[in-house]
Amino acid sequence: MANRNYNRYQALEKEVKALYADVDIGAAGAPTIVKALGITSIARDSDGVYTITLDDKYTRLLHVDVKQLVSAAEDLTFQLVSEDVAGSKEISLRCLAAAAVETDPSNGSKLLIKIELKNSSVGE
């Protein structure tokens, strides 16, 4: 563990919450959560399309970032498809290869996911 004096995160938005997930990708794009506090599950819906289900409801989705950890070069981008963090507690995202083709990340790679959410209606 780091032995440092870290300071509080500050934002103009009230009650910003961050969730993080480490997800291993297996054969045929099958996701397995390695570590993810506040995240119930991640499921593969079709080639390159995944749904993340959160443990709790939130007022608003602020940001999602997905990075792929992989040893060989792979030109993929990630996009949000839909979100309903206040209702179904789900975030849907797609992984795209060249020519915007939905593609599974490679077997053996890892996705590092950060989700920022608002947990208050103050300032809405």
mmCIF file of N, CA and C in Angstrom:
data_model
loop_
_atom_site.group_PDB
_atom_site.id
_atom_site.type_symbol
_atom_site.label_atom_id
_atom_site.label_comp_id
_atom_site.label_asym_id
_atom_site.label_seq_id
_atom_site.Cartn_x
_atom_site.Cartn_y
_atom_site.Cartn_z
ATOM 1 N N MET A 1 0.836 -1.184 0.000
ATOM 2 C CA MET A 1 0.000 0.000 0.000
ATOM 3 C C MET A 1 0.880 1.245 0.000
ATOM 4 N N ALA A 2 0.375 2.261 -0.648
ATOM 5 C CA ALA A 2 1.091 3.534 -0.693
ATOM 6 C C ALA A 2 1.065 4.181 0.687
ATOM 7 N N ASN A 3 2.171 4.760 1.053
ATOM 8 C CA ASN A 3 2.270 5.466 2.321
ATOM 9 C C ASN A 3 2.344 6.956 2.005
ATOM 10 N N ARG A 4 1.209 7.528 1.659
ATOM 11 C CA ARG A 4 1.145 8.931 1.258
ATOM 12 C C ARG A 4 -0.062 9.597 1.912
ATOM 13 N N ASN A 5 -0.040 10.903 1.901
ATOM 14 C CA ASN A 5 -1.151 11.683 2.415
ATOM 15 C C ASN A 5 -2.026 12.111 1.244
ATOM 16 N N TYR A 6 -3.033 11.307 0.911
ATOM 17 C CA TYR A 6 -3.911 11.633 -0.203
ATOM 18 C C TYR A 6 -4.973 12.627 0.244
ATOM 19 N N ASN A 7 -5.387 13.488 -0.677
ATOM 20 C CA ASN A 7 -6.397 14.493 -0.395
ATOM 21 C C ASN A 7 -7.744 14.057 -0.946
ATOM 22 N N ARG A 8 -8.797 14.696 -0.448
ATOM 23 C CA ARG A 8 -10.154 14.378 -0.885
ATOM 24 C C ARG A 8 -10.367 14.797 -2.329
ATOM 25 N N TYR A 9 -11.087 13.967 -3.070
ATOM 26 C CA TYR A 9 -11.497 14.276 -4.439
ATOM 27 C C TYR A 9 -12.551 15.364 -4.375
ATOM 28 N N GLN A 10 -12.456 16.364 -5.252
ATOM 29 C CA GLN A 10 -13.438 17.436 -5.238
ATOM 30 C C GLN A 10 -14.033 17.642 -6.621
ATOM 31 N N ALA A 11 -15.320 17.955 -6.650
ATOM 32 C CA ALA A 11 -16.034 18.218 -7.896
ATOM 33 C C ALA A 11 -17.173 19.191 -7.597
ATOM 34 N N LEU A 12 -17.578 19.960 -8.592
ATOM 35 C CA LEU A 12 -18.725 20.846 -8.409
ATOM 36 C C LEU A 12 -20.021 20.046 -8.310
ATOM 37 N N GLU A 13 -20.080 18.888 -8.940
ATOM 38 C CA GLU A 13 -21.235 18.003 -8.794
ATOM 39 C C GLU A 13 -21.269 17.472 -7.366
ATOM 40 N N LYS A 14 -22.443 17.358 -6.807
ATOM 41 C CA LYS A 14 -22.594 16.836 -5.445
ATOM 42 C C LYS A 14 -22.654 15.315 -5.466
ATOM 43 N N GLU A 15 -22.053 14.696 -4.471
ATOM 44 C CA GLU A 15 -22.137 13.251 -4.253
ATOM 45 C C GLU A 15 -21.718 12.423 -5.476
ATOM 46 N N VAL A 16 -20.514 12.680 -5.985
ATOM 47 C CA VAL A 16 -19.979 11.889 -7.091
ATOM 48 C C VAL A 16 -19.407 10.593 -6.521
ATOM 49 N N LYS A 17 -19.824 9.489 -7.106
ATOM 50 C CA LYS A 17 -19.356 8.169 -6.677
ATOM 51 C C LYS A 17 -18.633 7.500 -7.836
ATOM 52 N N ALA A 18 -17.544 6.816 -7.552
ATOM 53 C CA ALA A 18 -16.779 6.108 -8.583
ATOM 54 C C ALA A 18 -16.792 4.610 -8.282
ATOM 55 N N LEU A 19 -17.084 3.823 -9.310
ATOM 56 C CA LEU A 19 -17.031 2.368 -9.217
ATOM 57 C C LEU A 19 -15.978 1.884 -10.206
ATOM 58 N N TYR A 20 -15.263 0.842 -9.827
ATOM 59 C CA TYR A 20 -14.204 0.292 -10.669
ATOM 60 C C TYR A 20 -14.423 -1.206 -10.829
ATOM 61 N N ALA A 21 -14.075 -1.711 -12.020
ATOM 62 C CA ALA A 21 -14.194 -3.149 -12.261
ATOM 63 C C ALA A 21 -12.997 -3.645 -13.049
ATOM 64 N N ASP A 22 -12.495 -4.817 -12.657
ATOM 65 C CA ASP A 22 -11.515 -5.574 -13.439
ATOM 66 C C ASP A 22 -12.268 -6.768 -14.000
ATOM 67 N N VAL A 23 -12.274 -6.886 -15.337
ATOM 68 C CA VAL A 23 -13.045 -7.934 -15.995
ATOM 69 C C VAL A 23 -12.131 -8.715 -16.931
ATOM 70 N N ASP A 24 -12.015 -10.019 -16.697
ATOM 71 C CA ASP A 24 -11.256 -10.888 -17.597
ATOM 72 C C ASP A 24 -12.152 -11.293 -18.757
ATOM 73 N N ILE A 25 -11.565 -11.327 -19.969
ATOM 74 C CA ILE A 25 -12.293 -11.760 -21.162
ATOM 75 C C ILE A 25 -11.812 -13.150 -21.545
ATOM 76 N N GLY A 26 -12.756 -14.069 -21.675
ATOM 77 C CA GLY A 26 -12.437 -15.447 -22.032
ATOM 78 C C GLY A 26 -12.799 -15.754 -23.467
ATOM 79 N N ALA A 27 -12.902 -17.026 -23.771
ATOM 80 C CA ALA A 27 -13.259 -17.482 -25.119
ATOM 81 C C ALA A 27 -14.625 -16.921 -25.507
ATOM 82 N N ALA A 28 -14.771 -16.590 -26.772
ATOM 83 C CA ALA A 28 -16.018 -16.040 -27.328
ATOM 84 C C ALA A 28 -16.459 -14.770 -26.609
ATOM 85 N N GLY A 29 -15.501 -14.008 -26.043
ATOM 86 C CA GLY A 29 -15.815 -12.734 -25.411
ATOM 87 C C GLY A 29 -16.486 -12.816 -24.063
ATOM 88 N N ALA A 30 -16.484 -14.006 -23.452
ATOM 89 C CA ALA A 30 -17.158 -14.195 -22.164
ATOM 90 C C ALA A 30 -16.471 -13.384 -21.066
ATOM 91 N N PRO A 31 -17.218 -12.488 -20.390
ATOM 92 C CA PRO A 31 -16.630 -11.675 -19.328
ATOM 93 C C PRO A 31 -16.737 -12.350 -17.958
ATOM 94 N N THR A 32 -15.688 -12.202 -17.155
ATOM 95 C CA THR A 32 -15.694 -12.679 -15.775
ATOM 96 C C THR A 32 -15.184 -11.568 -14.880
ATOM 97 N N ILE A 33 -16.001 -11.161 -13.916
ATOM 98 C CA ILE A 33 -15.572 -10.118 -12.983
ATOM 99 C C ILE A 33 -14.510 -10.691 -12.055
ATOM 100 N N VAL A 34 -13.370 -10.008 -12.008
ATOM 101 C CA VAL A 34 -12.298 -10.374 -11.092
ATOM 102 C C VAL A 34 -12.483 -9.603 -9.792
ATOM 103 N N LYS A 35 -12.757 -8.308 -9.915
ATOM 104 C CA LYS A 35 -12.997 -7.461 -8.749
ATOM 105 C C LYS A 35 -13.892 -6.324 -9.191
ATOM 106 N N ALA A 36 -14.936 -6.045 -8.409
ATOM 107 C CA ALA A 36 -15.859 -4.973 -8.765
ATOM 108 C C ALA A 36 -16.801 -4.689 -7.609
ATOM 109 N N LEU A 37 -16.448 -3.769 -6.756
ATOM 110 C CA LEU A 37 -17.347 -3.379 -5.679
ATOM 111 C C LEU A 37 -18.438 -2.474 -6.245
ATOM 112 N N GLY A 38 -19.695 -2.741 -5.902
ATOM 113 C CA GLY A 38 -20.810 -1.932 -6.361
ATOM 114 C C GLY A 38 -21.365 -2.346 -7.707
ATOM 115 N N ILE A 39 -20.776 -3.384 -8.301
ATOM 116 C CA ILE A 39 -21.235 -3.876 -9.591
ATOM 117 C C ILE A 39 -21.688 -5.319 -9.415
ATOM 118 N N THR A 40 -22.930 -5.586 -9.776
ATOM 119 C CA THR A 40 -23.509 -6.915 -9.600
ATOM 120 C C THR A 40 -22.982 -7.902 -10.625
ATOM 121 N N SER A 41 -22.984 -7.480 -11.919
ATOM 122 C CA SER A 41 -22.601 -8.413 -12.972
ATOM 123 C C SER A 41 -22.247 -7.677 -14.253
ATOM 124 N N ILE A 42 -21.599 -8.417 -15.151
ATOM 125 C CA ILE A 42 -21.403 -7.972 -16.528
ATOM 126 C C ILE A 42 -21.720 -9.172 -17.409
ATOM 127 N N ALA A 43 -22.524 -8.941 -18.437
ATOM 128 C CA ALA A 43 -22.951 -10.029 -19.313
ATOM 129 C C ALA A 43 -22.692 -9.654 -20.770
ATOM 130 N N ARG A 44 -22.320 -10.650 -21.552
ATOM 131 C CA ARG A 44 -22.142 -10.459 -22.993
ATOM 132 C C ARG A 44 -23.495 -10.690 -23.657
ATOM 133 N N ASP A 45 -24.013 -9.678 -24.343
ATOM 134 C CA ASP A 45 -25.317 -9.768 -25.003
ATOM 135 C C ASP A 45 -25.195 -10.309 -26.422
ATOM 136 N N SER A 46 -24.134 -9.920 -27.120
ATOM 137 C CA SER A 46 -23.843 -10.376 -28.478
ATOM 138 C C SER A 46 -22.395 -9.994 -28.768
ATOM 139 N N ASP A 47 -21.917 -10.232 -29.986
ATOM 140 C CA ASP A 47 -20.528 -9.887 -30.312
ATOM 141 C C ASP A 47 -20.227 -8.452 -29.886
ATOM 142 N N GLY A 48 -19.294 -8.286 -28.955
ATOM 143 C CA GLY A 48 -18.819 -6.974 -28.546
ATOM 144 C C GLY A 48 -19.787 -6.112 -27.767
ATOM 145 N N VAL A 49 -20.943 -6.632 -27.384
ATOM 146 C CA VAL A 49 -21.935 -5.842 -26.649
ATOM 147 C C VAL A 49 -22.085 -6.425 -25.242
ATOM 148 N N TYR A 50 -21.929 -5.556 -24.238
ATOM 149 C CA TYR A 50 -21.948 -5.981 -22.843
ATOM 150 C C TYR A 50 -22.908 -5.123 -22.026
ATOM 151 N N THR A 51 -23.551 -5.730 -21.043
ATOM 152 C CA THR A 51 -24.403 -5.002 -20.108
ATOM 153 C C THR A 51 -23.831 -5.149 -18.709
ATOM 154 N N ILE A 52 -23.601 -3.998 -18.086
ATOM 155 C CA ILE A 52 -23.121 -3.939 -16.703
ATOM 156 C C ILE A 52 -24.325 -3.645 -15.822
ATOM 157 N N THR A 53 -24.530 -4.438 -14.782
ATOM 158 C CA THR A 53 -25.612 -4.209 -13.833
ATOM 159 C C THR A 53 -25.003 -3.765 -12.507
ATOM 160 N N LEU A 54 -25.480 -2.635 -12.005
ATOM 161 C CA LEU A 54 -24.983 -2.061 -10.752
ATOM 162 C C LEU A 54 -25.754 -2.622 -9.559
ATOM 163 N N ASP A 55 -25.136 -2.561 -8.387
ATOM 164 C CA ASP A 55 -25.808 -3.002 -7.164
ATOM 165 C C ASP A 55 -26.941 -2.053 -6.767
ATOM 166 N N ASP A 56 -26.732 -0.750 -7.002
ATOM 167 C CA ASP A 56 -27.659 0.273 -6.527
ATOM 168 C C ASP A 56 -28.085 1.204 -7.652
ATOM 169 N N LYS A 57 -29.176 1.929 -7.419
ATOM 170 C CA LYS A 57 -29.631 2.962 -8.345
ATOM 171 C C LYS A 57 -28.912 4.274 -8.029
ATOM 172 N N TYR A 58 -28.693 5.079 -9.067
ATOM 173 C CA TYR A 58 -28.069 6.388 -8.927
ATOM 174 C C TYR A 58 -28.890 7.420 -9.685
ATOM 175 N N THR A 59 -28.735 8.679 -9.329
ATOM 176 C CA THR A 59 -29.486 9.756 -9.959
ATOM 177 C C THR A 59 -29.107 9.955 -11.419
ATOM 178 N N ARG A 60 -27.779 9.853 -11.709
ATOM 179 C CA ARG A 60 -27.328 10.154 -13.077
ATOM 180 C C ARG A 60 -25.978 9.504 -13.343
ATOM 181 N N LEU A 61 -25.786 9.078 -14.570
ATOM 182 C CA LEU A 61 -24.483 8.588 -15.020
ATOM 183 C C LEU A 61 -23.664 9.793 -15.458
ATOM 184 N N LEU A 62 -22.454 9.930 -14.924
ATOM 185 C CA LEU A 62 -21.591 11.055 -15.280
ATOM 186 C C LEU A 62 -20.534 10.675 -16.309
ATOM 187 N N HIS A 63 -19.959 9.469 -16.180
ATOM 188 C CA HIS A 63 -18.834 9.117 -17.045
ATOM 189 C C HIS A 63 -18.575 7.611 -16.982
ATOM 190 N N VAL A 64 -18.163 7.054 -18.114
ATOM 191 C CA VAL A 64 -17.708 5.667 -18.173
ATOM 192 C C VAL A 64 -16.421 5.646 -18.980
ATOM 193 N N ASP A 65 -15.429 4.937 -18.484
ATOM 194 C CA ASP A 65 -14.169 4.784 -19.211
ATOM 195 C C ASP A 65 -13.797 3.308 -19.191
ATOM 196 N N VAL A 66 -13.449 2.778 -20.362
ATOM 197 C CA VAL A 66 -13.045 1.373 -20.472
ATOM 198 C C VAL A 66 -11.684 1.323 -21.160
ATOM 199 N N LYS A 67 -10.746 0.652 -20.527
ATOM 200 C CA LYS A 67 -9.421 0.423 -21.110
ATOM 201 C C LYS A 67 -9.210 -1.074 -21.209
ATOM 202 N N GLN A 68 -8.619 -1.497 -22.311
ATOM 203 C CA GLN A 68 -8.305 -2.915 -22.497
ATOM 204 C C GLN A 68 -6.835 -3.126 -22.170
ATOM 205 N N LEU A 69 -6.555 -4.108 -21.333
ATOM 206 C CA LEU A 69 -5.192 -4.523 -21.024
ATOM 207 C C LEU A 69 -4.928 -5.789 -21.822
ATOM 208 N N VAL A 70 -4.002 -5.706 -22.790
ATOM 209 C CA VAL A 70 -3.761 -6.818 -23.709
ATOM 210 C C VAL A 70 -2.316 -6.762 -24.172
ATOM 211 N N SER A 71 -1.675 -7.913 -24.340
ATOM 212 C CA SER A 71 -0.256 -7.951 -24.695
ATOM 213 C C SER A 71 0.007 -7.647 -26.161
ATOM 214 N N ALA A 72 -0.856 -8.087 -27.057
ATOM 215 C CA ALA A 72 -0.678 -7.828 -28.493
ATOM 216 C C ALA A 72 -1.549 -6.639 -28.900
ATOM 217 N N ALA A 73 -1.093 -5.875 -29.872
ATOM 218 C CA ALA A 73 -1.843 -4.707 -30.328
ATOM 219 C C ALA A 73 -3.222 -5.112 -30.837
ATOM 220 N N GLU A 74 -4.219 -4.356 -30.415
ATOM 221 C CA GLU A 74 -5.589 -4.598 -30.839
ATOM 222 C C GLU A 74 -6.282 -3.240 -30.905
ATOM 223 N N ASP A 75 -6.782 -2.872 -32.070
ATOM 224 C CA ASP A 75 -7.361 -1.556 -32.283
ATOM 225 C C ASP A 75 -8.862 -1.592 -32.018
ATOM 226 N N LEU A 76 -9.233 -1.391 -30.755
ATOM 227 C CA LEU A 76 -10.638 -1.422 -30.348
ATOM 228 C C LEU A 76 -11.017 -0.103 -29.690
ATOM 229 N N THR A 77 -12.265 0.279 -29.853
ATOM 230 C CA THR A 77 -12.815 1.428 -29.133
ATOM 231 C C THR A 77 -14.088 0.979 -28.425
ATOM 232 N N PHE A 78 -14.453 1.717 -27.387
ATOM 233 C CA PHE A 78 -15.641 1.382 -26.610
ATOM 234 C C PHE A 78 -16.620 2.545 -26.654
ATOM 235 N N GLN A 79 -17.898 2.229 -26.821
ATOM 236 C CA GLN A 79 -18.963 3.232 -26.860
ATOM 237 C C GLN A 79 -20.096 2.810 -25.938
ATOM 238 N N LEU A 80 -20.786 3.817 -25.390
ATOM 239 C CA LEU A 80 -21.999 3.536 -24.634
ATOM 240 C C LEU A 80 -23.144 3.318 -25.610
ATOM 241 N N VAL A 81 -23.958 2.318 -25.332
ATOM 242 C CA VAL A 81 -25.146 2.039 -26.133
ATOM 243 C C VAL A 81 -26.356 2.666 -25.457
ATOM 244 N N SER A 82 -26.476 2.431 -24.146
ATOM 245 C CA SER A 82 -27.604 2.962 -23.377
ATOM 246 C C SER A 82 -27.258 2.903 -21.899
ATOM 247 N N GLU A 83 -28.060 3.607 -21.111
ATOM 248 C CA GLU A 83 -27.899 3.549 -19.662
ATOM 249 C C GLU A 83 -29.220 3.861 -18.988
ATOM 250 N N ASP A 84 -29.435 3.221 -17.858
ATOM 251 C CA ASP A 84 -30.589 3.491 -17.013
ATOM 252 C C ASP A 84 -30.166 3.230 -15.569
ATOM 253 N N VAL A 85 -29.295 4.099 -15.058
ATOM 254 C CA VAL A 85 -28.769 3.901 -13.703
ATOM 255 C C VAL A 85 -29.810 4.243 -12.640
ATOM 256 N N ALA A 86 -30.836 4.998 -13.012
ATOM 257 C CA ALA A 86 -31.878 5.366 -12.057
ATOM 258 C C ALA A 86 -33.016 4.346 -12.012
ATOM 259 N N GLY A 87 -33.092 3.488 -13.017
ATOM 260 C CA GLY A 87 -34.179 2.500 -13.069
ATOM 261 C C GLY A 87 -33.677 1.080 -12.985
ATOM 262 N N SER A 88 -33.294 0.524 -14.132
ATOM 263 C CA SER A 88 -32.869 -0.876 -14.189
ATOM 264 C C SER A 88 -31.453 -1.104 -13.663
ATOM 265 N N LYS A 89 -30.731 -0.014 -13.378
ATOM 266 C CA LYS A 89 -29.350 -0.063 -12.860
ATOM 267 C C LYS A 89 -28.389 -0.660 -13.888
ATOM 268 N N GLU A 90 -28.662 -0.439 -15.181
ATOM 269 C CA GLU A 90 -27.843 -1.046 -16.235
ATOM 270 C C GLU A 90 -27.148 -0.008 -17.114
ATOM 271 N N ILE A 91 -25.965 -0.397 -17.567
ATOM 272 C CA ILE A 91 -25.185 0.367 -18.537
ATOM 273 C C ILE A 91 -24.807 -0.612 -19.636
ATOM 274 N N SER A 92 -25.132 -0.277 -20.873
ATOM 275 C CA SER A 92 -24.795 -1.133 -22.006
ATOM 276 C C SER A 92 -23.698 -0.459 -22.814
ATOM 277 N N LEU A 93 -22.675 -1.243 -23.185
ATOM 278 C CA LEU A 93 -21.591 -0.693 -23.987
ATOM 279 C C LEU A 93 -21.214 -1.652 -25.090
ATOM 280 N N ARG A 94 -20.573 -1.094 -26.134
ATOM 281 C CA ARG A 94 -20.136 -1.929 -27.253
ATOM 282 C C ARG A 94 -18.656 -1.721 -27.480
ATOM 283 N N CYS A 95 -18.024 -2.768 -27.963
ATOM 284 C CA CYS A 95 -16.616 -2.784 -28.324
ATOM 285 C C CYS A 95 -16.558 -2.852 -29.848
ATOM 286 N N LEU A 96 -15.875 -1.887 -30.458
ATOM 287 C CA LEU A 96 -15.843 -1.791 -31.917
ATOM 288 C C LEU A 96 -14.431 -1.944 -32.456
ATOM 289 N N ALA A 97 -14.318 -2.681 -33.547
ATOM 290 C CA ALA A 97 -13.067 -2.803 -34.293
ATOM 291 C C ALA A 97 -13.177 -1.891 -35.520
ATOM 292 N N ALA A 98 -12.249 -2.035 -36.429
ATOM 293 C CA ALA A 98 -12.237 -1.223 -37.648
ATOM 294 C C ALA A 98 -13.584 -1.277 -38.356
ATOM 295 N N ALA A 99 -13.930 -0.192 -39.017
ATOM 296 C CA ALA A 99 -15.184 -0.063 -39.762
ATOM 297 C C ALA A 99 -16.408 -0.201 -38.854
ATOM 298 N N ALA A 100 -16.243 0.117 -37.576
ATOM 299 C CA ALA A 100 -17.352 0.124 -36.618
ATOM 300 C C ALA A 100 -18.074 -1.218 -36.527
ATOM 301 N N VAL A 101 -17.315 -2.308 -36.540
ATOM 302 C CA VAL A 101 -17.879 -3.647 -36.419
ATOM 303 C C VAL A 101 -17.819 -4.079 -34.952
ATOM 304 N N GLU A 102 -18.962 -4.471 -34.393
ATOM 305 C CA GLU A 102 -18.990 -4.947 -33.010
ATOM 306 C C GLU A 102 -18.165 -6.218 -32.906
ATOM 307 N N THR A 103 -17.151 -6.181 -32.029
ATOM 308 C CA THR A 103 -16.163 -7.256 -31.934
ATOM 309 C C THR A 103 -15.842 -7.537 -30.478
ATOM 310 N N ASP A 104 -15.722 -8.811 -30.133
ATOM 311 C CA ASP A 104 -15.315 -9.167 -28.775
ATOM 312 C C ASP A 104 -13.848 -8.807 -28.560
ATOM 313 N N PRO A 105 -13.504 -8.331 -27.371
ATOM 314 C CA PRO A 105 -12.085 -8.184 -27.043
ATOM 315 C C PRO A 105 -11.434 -9.569 -27.064
ATOM 316 N N SER A 106 -10.129 -9.602 -27.279
ATOM 317 C CA SER A 106 -9.448 -10.893 -27.434
ATOM 318 C C SER A 106 -9.455 -11.723 -26.154
ATOM 319 N N ASN A 107 -9.488 -13.034 -26.342
ATOM 320 C CA ASN A 107 -9.428 -13.993 -25.251
ATOM 321 C C ASN A 107 -8.142 -13.766 -24.465
ATOM 322 N N GLY A 108 -8.247 -13.683 -23.150
ATOM 323 C CA GLY A 108 -7.089 -13.479 -22.297
ATOM 324 C C GLY A 108 -6.814 -12.023 -21.970
ATOM 325 N N SER A 109 -7.566 -11.117 -22.578
ATOM 326 C CA SER A 109 -7.369 -9.706 -22.249
ATOM 327 C C SER A 109 -8.187 -9.347 -21.016
ATOM 328 N N LYS A 110 -7.983 -8.134 -20.530
ATOM 329 C CA LYS A 110 -8.672 -7.656 -19.329
ATOM 330 C C LYS A 110 -9.242 -6.285 -19.633
ATOM 331 N N LEU A 111 -10.452 -6.012 -19.136
ATOM 332 C CA LEU A 111 -11.037 -4.683 -19.228
ATOM 333 C C LEU A 111 -10.964 -4.019 -17.862
ATOM 334 N N LEU A 112 -10.468 -2.801 -17.849
ATOM 335 C CA LEU A 112 -10.437 -1.977 -16.644
ATOM 336 C C LEU A 112 -11.500 -0.904 -16.834
ATOM 337 N N ILE A 113 -12.525 -0.931 -16.001
ATOM 338 C CA ILE A 113 -13.697 -0.076 -16.181
ATOM 339 C C ILE A 113 -13.839 0.872 -14.995
ATOM 340 N N LYS A 114 -14.058 2.165 -15.311
ATOM 341 C CA LYS A 114 -14.346 3.170 -14.283
ATOM 342 C C LYS A 114 -15.691 3.790 -14.619
ATOM 343 N N ILE A 115 -16.567 3.847 -13.626
ATOM 344 C CA ILE A 115 -17.899 4.425 -13.794
ATOM 345 C C ILE A 115 -18.067 5.510 -12.738
ATOM 346 N N GLU A 116 -18.410 6.738 -13.165
ATOM 347 C CA GLU A 116 -18.692 7.830 -12.232
ATOM 348 C C GLU A 116 -20.176 8.109 -12.267
ATOM 349 N N LEU A 117 -20.771 8.212 -11.086
ATOM 350 C CA LEU A 117 -22.213 8.368 -10.941
ATOM 351 C C LEU A 117 -22.531 9.487 -9.955
ATOM 352 N N LYS A 118 -23.703 10.075 -10.103
ATOM 353 C CA LYS A 118 -24.179 11.087 -9.166
ATOM 354 C C LYS A 118 -25.183 10.416 -8.245
ATOM 355 N N ASN A 119 -25.008 10.665 -6.939
ATOM 356 C CA ASN A 119 -25.845 9.993 -5.939
ATOM 357 C C ASN A 119 -26.717 10.982 -5.183
ATOM 358 N N SER A 120 -27.063 12.089 -5.831
ATOM 359 C CA SER A 120 -27.873 13.111 -5.188
ATOM 360 C C SER A 120 -28.632 13.900 -6.243
ATOM 361 N N SER A 121 -29.798 14.399 -5.892
ATOM 362 C CA SER A 121 -30.540 15.254 -6.829
ATOM 363 C C SER A 121 -30.192 16.731 -6.626
ATOM 364 N N VAL A 122 -29.342 17.049 -5.665
ATOM 365 C CA VAL A 122 -28.916 18.436 -5.431
ATOM 366 C C VAL A 122 -28.134 18.929 -6.636
ATOM 367 N N GLY A 123 -28.518 20.097 -7.131
ATOM 368 C CA GLY A 123 -27.829 20.674 -8.270
ATOM 369 C C GLY A 123 -28.349 20.200 -9.608
ATOM 370 N N GLU A 124 -29.411 19.422 -9.600
ATOM 371 C CA GLU A 124 -29.990 18.920 -10.870
ATOM 372 C C GLU A 124 -30.752 20.039 -11.545
#
